[in-house]
PDB file of C-alpha atoms in Angstrom:
ATOM      1  CA  MET A 174      17.437 102.470   4.487  1.00 46.00           C
ATOM      2  CA  GLU A 175      15.950 100.098   7.026  1.00 46.00           C
ATOM      3  CA  ASP A 176      13.123  97.933   5.753  1.00 50.00           C
ATOM      4  CA  SER A 177       9.908  98.845   7.599  1.00 54.00           C
ATOM      5  CA  THR A 178       7.830  96.053   6.039  1.00 49.00           C
ATOM      6  CA  PRO A 179       5.862  94.316   8.822  1.00 49.00           C
ATOM      7  CA  ILE A 180       6.980  90.792   9.617  1.00 41.00           C
ATOM      8  CA  ASP A 181       4.329  88.205   8.831  1.00 40.00           C
ATOM      9  CA  GLY A 182       4.520  85.842  11.792  1.00 42.00           C
ATOM     10  CA  ARG A 183       2.289  83.295  10.129  1.00 40.00           C
ATOM     11  CA  LYS A 184       4.603  83.143   7.107  1.00 39.00           C
ATOM     12  CA  LEU A 185       7.640  82.643   9.334  1.00 40.00           C
ATOM     13  CA  ARG A 186       5.915  79.797  11.157  1.00 45.00           C
ATOM     14  CA  TYR A 187       4.925  78.274   7.800  1.00 45.00           C
ATOM     15  CA  GLN A 188       8.521  78.393   6.551  1.00 50.00           C
ATOM     16  CA  HIS A 189       9.804  76.797   9.744  1.00 60.00           C
ATOM     17  CA  ARG A 190       7.175  74.068   9.618  1.00 78.00           C
ATOM     18  CA  ARG A 191       7.868  73.352   5.955  1.00 81.00           C
ATOM     19  CA  ALA A 192      11.609  72.908   6.508  1.00 84.00           C
ATOM     20  CA  GLU A 193      10.903  70.668   9.482  1.00 87.00           C
ATOM     21  CA  LEU A 194       8.485  68.542   7.455  1.00 88.00           C
ATOM     22  CA  LEU A 195      10.941  68.280   4.559  1.00 87.00           C
ATOM     23  CA  ALA A 196      13.620  66.963   6.928  1.00 87.00           C
ATOM     24  CA  GLN A 197      11.158  64.378   8.266  1.00 89.00           C
ATOM     25  CA  VAL A 198      10.069  63.376   4.768  1.00 88.00           C
ATOM     26  CA  THR A 199      13.704  63.013   3.668  1.00 86.00           C
ATOM     27  CA  ALA A 200      14.440  60.740   6.622  1.00 87.00           C
ATOM     28  CA  TYR A 201      11.295  58.699   5.924  1.00 87.00           C
ATOM     29  CA  VAL A 202      11.909  58.080   2.232  1.00 86.00           C
ATOM     30  CA  THR A 203      15.615  57.411   2.803  1.00 85.00           C
ATOM     31  CA  ALA A 204      14.631  54.657   5.224  1.00 85.00           C
ATOM     32  CA  ASN A 205      11.638  53.304   3.281  1.00 84.00           C
ATOM     33  CA  GLY A 206      12.278  54.045  -0.389  1.00 83.00           C
ATOM     34  CA  VAL A 207       9.819  55.483  -2.888  1.00 82.00           C
ATOM     35  CA  GLY A 208       8.498  52.426  -4.705  1.00 78.00           C
ATOM     36  CA  GLU A 209       5.353  52.175  -2.564  1.00 80.00           C
ATOM     37  CA  LEU A 210       5.338  55.772  -1.357  1.00 83.00           C
ATOM     38  CA  SER A 211       1.890  57.313  -1.041  1.00 87.00           C
ATOM     39  CA  MET A 212       1.060  60.728   0.382  1.00 89.00           C
ATOM     40  CA  ARG A 213      -1.690  59.567   2.754  1.00 88.00           C
ATOM     41  CA  PRO A 214       0.374  56.895   4.581  1.00 87.00           C
ATOM     42  CA  LEU A 215       3.311  59.311   4.641  1.00 89.00           C
ATOM     43  CA  ALA A 216       1.177  62.024   6.235  1.00 89.00           C
ATOM     44  CA  LYS A 217      -0.108  59.552   8.806  1.00 89.00           C
ATOM     45  CA  ASP A 218       3.424  58.443   9.668  1.00 88.00           C
ATOM     46  CA  LEU A 219       4.479  62.089  10.117  1.00 86.00           C
ATOM     47  CA  GLY A 220       1.475  62.766  12.329  1.00 88.00           C
ATOM     48  CA  ILE A 221      -0.085  65.369  10.055  1.00 88.00           C
ATOM     49  CA  SER A 222      -3.098  65.479   7.779  1.00 88.00           C
ATOM     50  CA  HIS A 223      -2.955  64.581   4.105  1.00 88.00           C
ATOM     51  CA  ALA A 224      -4.205  68.108   3.323  1.00 88.00           C
ATOM     52  CA  THR A 225      -1.303  69.643   5.250  1.00 87.00           C
ATOM     53  CA  LEU A 226       1.232  67.600   3.314  1.00 88.00           C
ATOM     54  CA  ILE A 227      -0.353  68.610  -0.003  1.00 89.00           C
ATOM     55  CA  HIS A 228      -0.493  72.237   1.132  1.00 88.00           C
ATOM     56  CA  HIS A 229       3.248  72.283   1.786  1.00 88.00           C
ATOM     57  CA  PHE A 230       4.506  70.211  -1.142  1.00 88.00           C
ATOM     58  CA  GLY A 231       1.812  69.734  -3.761  1.00 86.00           C
ATOM     59  CA  SER A 232       2.274  66.340  -5.399  1.00 86.00           C
ATOM     60  CA  LYS A 233       4.421  63.338  -4.492  1.00 85.00           C
ATOM     61  CA  GLU A 234       6.660  64.103  -7.447  1.00 85.00           C
ATOM     62  CA  GLN A 235       7.217  67.690  -6.312  1.00 86.00           C
ATOM     63  CA  LEU A 236       7.969  66.481  -2.820  1.00 87.00           C
ATOM     64  CA  LEU A 237      10.574  63.991  -4.071  1.00 83.00           C
ATOM     65  CA  THR A 238      12.177  66.650  -6.261  1.00 83.00           C
ATOM     66  CA  GLU A 239      12.657  68.776  -3.144  1.00 84.00           C
ATOM     67  CA  VAL A 240      14.060  65.809  -1.247  1.00 83.00           C
ATOM     68  CA  VAL A 241      16.730  65.334  -3.927  1.00 79.00           C
ATOM     69  CA  ALA A 242      17.532  69.066  -3.858  1.00 78.00           C
ATOM     70  CA  THR A 243      18.064  68.788  -0.101  1.00 78.00           C
ATOM     71  CA  LEU A 244      20.404  65.829  -0.574  1.00 74.00           C
ATOM     72  CA  ARG A 245      22.282  67.680  -3.307  1.00 69.00           C
ATOM     73  CA  ASP A 246      22.759  70.754  -1.125  1.00 64.00           C
ATOM     74  CA  SER A 247      24.156  68.618   1.701  1.00 59.00           C
ATOM     75  CA  SER A 248      26.741  67.063  -0.633  1.00 59.00           C
ATOM     76  CA  SER A 249      28.546  70.100  -1.994  1.00 61.00           C
ATOM     77  CA  LEU A 250      31.943  70.009  -3.670  1.00 64.00           C
ATOM     78  CA  ASP A 251      34.783  72.214  -2.404  1.00 59.00           C
ATOM     79  CA  ILE A 252      35.776  74.190  -5.488  1.00 58.00           C
ATOM     80  CA  SER A 253      38.599  76.212  -3.947  1.00 55.00           C
ATOM     81  CA  SER A 254      41.298  76.723  -6.577  1.00 47.00           C
ATOM     82  CA  GLY A 255      43.949  76.261  -3.885  1.00 60.00           C
ATOM     83  CA  THR A 256      42.830  72.710  -3.157  1.00 75.00           C
ATOM     84  CA  ASP A 257      44.710  69.874  -4.848  1.00 87.00           C
ATOM     85  CA  ILE A 258      42.331  68.236  -7.319  1.00 88.00           C
ATOM     86  CA  VAL A 259      43.074  64.697  -6.136  1.00 91.00           C
ATOM     87  CA  GLU A 260      42.545  65.742  -2.526  1.00 89.00           C
ATOM     88  CA  MET A 261      39.335  67.556  -3.438  1.00 87.00           C
ATOM     89  CA  LEU A 262      37.863  64.609  -5.339  1.00 90.00           C
ATOM     90  CA  THR A 263      38.959  62.070  -2.728  1.00 92.00           C
ATOM     91  CA  SER A 264      37.472  64.100   0.122  1.00 89.00           C
ATOM     92  CA  TYR A 265      34.218  64.428  -1.811  1.00 88.00           C
ATOM     93  CA  TRP A 266      34.136  60.712  -2.605  1.00 93.00           C
ATOM     94  CA  ASN A 267      34.776  59.751   1.029  1.00 92.00           C
ATOM     95  CA  ARG A 268      31.945  61.991   2.231  1.00 89.00           C
ATOM     96  CA  ARG A 269      29.577  60.859  -0.522  1.00 88.00           C
ATOM     97  CA  THR A 270      30.136  57.158   0.160  1.00 92.00           C
ATOM     98  CA  SER A 271      30.224  57.277   3.961  1.00 91.00           C
ATOM     99  CA  ALA A 272      27.833  55.068   5.899  1.00 90.00           C
ATOM    100  CA  GLU A 273      25.741  58.170   6.647  1.00 87.00           C
ATOM    101  CA  SER A 274      25.587  59.506   3.087  1.00 86.00           C
ATOM    102  CA  LEU A 275      25.407  56.406   0.899  1.00 88.00           C
ATOM    103  CA  PRO A 276      21.697  55.745   1.619  1.00 87.00           C
ATOM    104  CA  ASN A 277      20.969  59.232   0.256  1.00 85.00           C
ATOM    105  CA  PHE A 278      22.418  58.283  -3.112  1.00 85.00           C
ATOM    106  CA  ARG A 279      20.608  54.959  -3.115  1.00 87.00           C
ATOM    107  CA  LEU A 280      17.430  57.018  -2.730  1.00 86.00           C
ATOM    108  CA  MET A 281      18.476  59.402  -5.514  1.00 85.00           C
ATOM    109  CA  PHE A 282      18.979  56.502  -7.912  1.00 89.00           C
ATOM    110  CA  GLU A 283      15.566  55.106  -6.975  1.00 87.00           C
ATOM    111  CA  ILE A 284      13.896  58.449  -7.688  1.00 86.00           C
ATOM    112  CA  TYR A 285      15.899  58.725 -10.915  1.00 88.00           C
ATOM    113  CA  GLY A 286      14.424  55.417 -12.049  1.00 88.00           C
ATOM    114  CA  GLN A 287      10.890  56.581 -11.248  1.00 86.00           C
ATOM    115  CA  ALA A 288      11.513  59.816 -13.157  1.00 87.00           C
ATOM    116  CA  LEU A 289      12.708  57.994 -16.262  1.00 92.00           C
ATOM    117  CA  LEU A 290       9.599  55.801 -16.179  1.00 90.00           C
ATOM    118  CA  HIS A 291       7.284  58.798 -15.700  1.00 88.00           C
ATOM    119  CA  PRO A 292       9.068  61.850 -17.174  1.00 91.00           C
ATOM    120  CA  GLU A 293       5.857  63.855 -17.422  1.00 89.00           C
ATOM    121  CA  ARG A 294       5.411  63.659 -13.644  1.00 84.00           C
ATOM    122  CA  TYR A 295       9.041  64.310 -12.756  1.00 85.00           C
ATOM    123  CA  ARG A 296       9.922  67.017 -15.277  1.00 87.00           C
ATOM    124  CA  GLU A 297      11.357  69.368 -12.650  1.00 83.00           C
ATOM    125  CA  PHE A 298      13.561  66.601 -11.243  1.00 83.00           C
ATOM    126  CA  LEU A 299      14.859  65.668 -14.691  1.00 87.00           C
ATOM    127  CA  ASP A 300      15.505  69.317 -15.526  1.00 86.00           C
ATOM    128  CA  HIS A 301      17.820  69.645 -12.514  1.00 84.00           C
ATOM    129  CA  VAL A 302      19.331  66.241 -11.770  1.00 83.00           C
ATOM    130  CA  VAL A 303      22.150  66.675 -14.291  1.00 87.00           C
ATOM    131  CA  GLY A 304      22.358  70.433 -14.809  1.00 86.00           C
ATOM    132  CA  ASP A 305      22.624  71.442 -11.166  1.00 81.00           C
ATOM    133  CA  TRP A 306      25.486  69.014 -10.522  1.00 83.00           C
ATOM    134  CA  LEU A 307      27.251  69.996 -13.739  1.00 88.00           C
ATOM    135  CA  GLY A 308      27.217  73.643 -12.728  1.00 87.00           C
ATOM    136  CA  GLY A 309      29.341  73.050  -9.629  1.00 84.00           C
ATOM    137  CA  LEU A 310      31.673  70.649 -11.388  1.00 88.00           C
ATOM    138  CA  THR A 311      32.197  73.038 -14.297  1.00 91.00           C
ATOM    139  CA  GLU A 312      33.018  75.796 -11.827  1.00 88.00           C
ATOM    140  CA  ALA A 313      35.497  73.471 -10.122  1.00 86.00           C
ATOM    141  CA  ALA A 314      37.155  72.643 -13.452  1.00 89.00           C
ATOM    142  CA  LEU A 315      37.519  76.319 -14.284  1.00 90.00           C
ATOM    143  CA  ALA A 316      38.907  77.061 -10.812  1.00 86.00           C
ATOM    144  CA  HIS A 317      41.613  74.468 -11.439  1.00 87.00           C
ATOM    145  CA  GLY A 318      42.677  75.913 -14.783  1.00 90.00           C
ATOM    146  CA  CYS A 319      40.580  74.012 -17.305  1.00 92.00           C
ATOM    147  CA  PRO A 320      40.325  75.784 -20.667  1.00 94.00           C
ATOM    148  CA  PRO A 321      36.846  77.364 -20.693  1.00 95.00           C
ATOM    149  CA  ASP A 322      35.840  75.707 -23.969  1.00 95.00           C
ATOM    150  CA  ARG A 323      36.407  72.263 -22.416  1.00 94.00           C
ATOM    151  CA  ALA A 324      35.114  72.778 -18.864  1.00 94.00           C
ATOM    152  CA  ASP A 325      31.632  71.381 -19.434  1.00 94.00           C
ATOM    153  CA  ARG A 326      32.894  68.203 -21.109  1.00 95.00           C
ATOM    154  CA  TYR A 327      35.310  67.481 -18.234  1.00 94.00           C
ATOM    155  CA  ALA A 328      32.539  68.220 -15.738  1.00 93.00           C
ATOM    156  CA  THR A 329      30.412  65.672 -17.609  1.00 95.00           C
ATOM    157  CA  ILE A 330      33.181  63.066 -17.364  1.00 95.00           C
ATOM    158  CA  VAL A 331      33.594  63.630 -13.621  1.00 93.00           C
ATOM    159  CA  LEU A 332      29.839  63.446 -13.015  1.00 92.00           C
ATOM    160  CA  ALA A 333      29.550  60.229 -15.032  1.00 95.00           C
ATOM    161  CA  GLN A 334      32.452  58.594 -13.218  1.00 95.00           C
ATOM    162  CA  ILE A 335      31.239  59.520  -9.756  1.00 93.00           C
ATOM    163  CA  ARG A 336      27.631  58.528 -10.419  1.00 92.00           C
ATOM    164  CA  GLY A 337      28.640  55.295 -12.125  1.00 96.00           C
ATOM    165  CA  LEU A 338      30.977  54.258  -9.312  1.00 97.00           C
ATOM    166  CA  THR A 339      28.422  55.213  -6.673  1.00 94.00           C
ATOM    167  CA  LEU A 340      25.770  53.118  -8.416  1.00 94.00           C
ATOM    168  CA  ASP A 341      28.247  50.221  -8.572  1.00 96.00           C
ATOM    169  CA  LEU A 342      28.905  50.606  -4.838  1.00 96.00           C
ATOM    170  CA  VAL A 343      25.257  50.649  -3.762  1.00 93.00           C
ATOM    171  CA  THR A 344      24.621  47.663  -6.063  1.00 94.00           C
ATOM    172  CA  THR A 345      27.553  45.421  -5.170  1.00 96.00           C
ATOM    173  CA  GLY A 346      28.980  46.771  -1.914  1.00 95.00           C
ATOM    174  CA  ASP A 347      32.441  45.959  -3.283  1.00 97.00           C
ATOM    175  CA  ARG A 348      34.183  48.902  -1.634  1.00 96.00           C
ATOM    176  CA  VAL A 349      37.776  47.715  -2.103  1.00 97.00           C
ATOM    177  CA  ARG A 350      37.457  47.394  -5.876  1.00 98.00           C
ATOM    178  CA  ILE A 351      35.420  50.563  -6.310  1.00 98.00           C
ATOM    179  CA  ASP A 352      37.574  52.721  -4.027  1.00 97.00           C
ATOM    180  CA  ALA A 353      40.627  51.541  -5.991  1.00 98.00           C
ATOM    181  CA  ALA A 354      38.913  52.438  -9.271  1.00 98.00           C
ATOM    182  CA  PHE A 355      38.044  55.872  -7.911  1.00 97.00           C
ATOM    183  CA  ALA A 356      41.651  56.417  -6.793  1.00 97.00           C
ATOM    184  CA  GLU A 357      42.807  55.663 -10.363  1.00 97.00           C
ATOM    185  CA  PHE A 358      40.264  58.120 -11.736  1.00 97.00           C
ATOM    186  CA  ALA A 359      41.272  60.851  -9.267  1.00 95.00           C
ATOM    187  CA  ALA A 360      44.949  60.332 -10.142  1.00 96.00           C
ATOM    188  CA  ALA A 361      44.131  60.641 -13.852  1.00 96.00           C
ATOM    189  CA  MET A 362      42.273  63.897 -13.158  1.00 94.00           C
ATOM    190  CA  GLY A 363      45.282  65.115 -11.183  1.00 93.00           C
ATOM    191  CA  ALA A 364      47.536  64.482 -14.182  1.00 95.00           C
ATOM    192  CA  LEU A 365      45.045  66.250 -16.436  1.00 94.00           C
ATOM    193  CA  VAL A 366      44.968  69.318 -14.172  1.00 91.00           C
ATOM    194  CA  SER A 367      48.769  69.381 -14.189  1.00 91.00           C
ATOM    195  CA  SER A 368      48.653  69.513 -17.977  1.00 92.00           C
ATOM    196  CA  TRP A 369      46.284  72.488 -17.809  1.00 89.00           C
ATOM    197  CA  LYS A 370      48.707  74.324 -15.555  1.00 80.00           C
ATOM    198  CA  ALA A 371      51.525  73.647 -18.008  1.00 74.00           C
ATOM    199  CA  ILE A 372      49.692  75.358 -20.858  1.00 67.00           C
TER     200      ILE A 372
END
């Protein structure tokens, strides 16, 4: 049956405006960091009122949690079971550490640090920053034949390796060494997946 519920034009405009503002906020904090971030200067830079920014996002911490969710959604992992695991991980790594994407992860680490210092303010961020990533990685492990009782532990290993190497890269910029280390890790995962298939 066709839905006859009237369309609320004001709500549609609100949703459009909110998504637009979130994109602008994400670009702003990626360029400027979060250490000195304040809602009033941010609102002024975006050309809106402080009240409008609060209306859309609530607190600074809520806003930053949504920024990270946006970055996470734009960095998805291809979990197709037909994709070679080494190819899948390498493609993901190359996209994650591209010149366009790497600043996003620098920002994520900065917000992570703020959240660990002030967990009471960033509870939503901390509740999702590991679990949401683990969900996709666990699904990928299962799609590639991982025994179900071990999928979450292998997902944890992959997440730790990727985050650790990314942090190393944004800290040192030593791409040759870090890319080589990632290639070794991906090859080891490829061998592990082959062992799953042999079971």
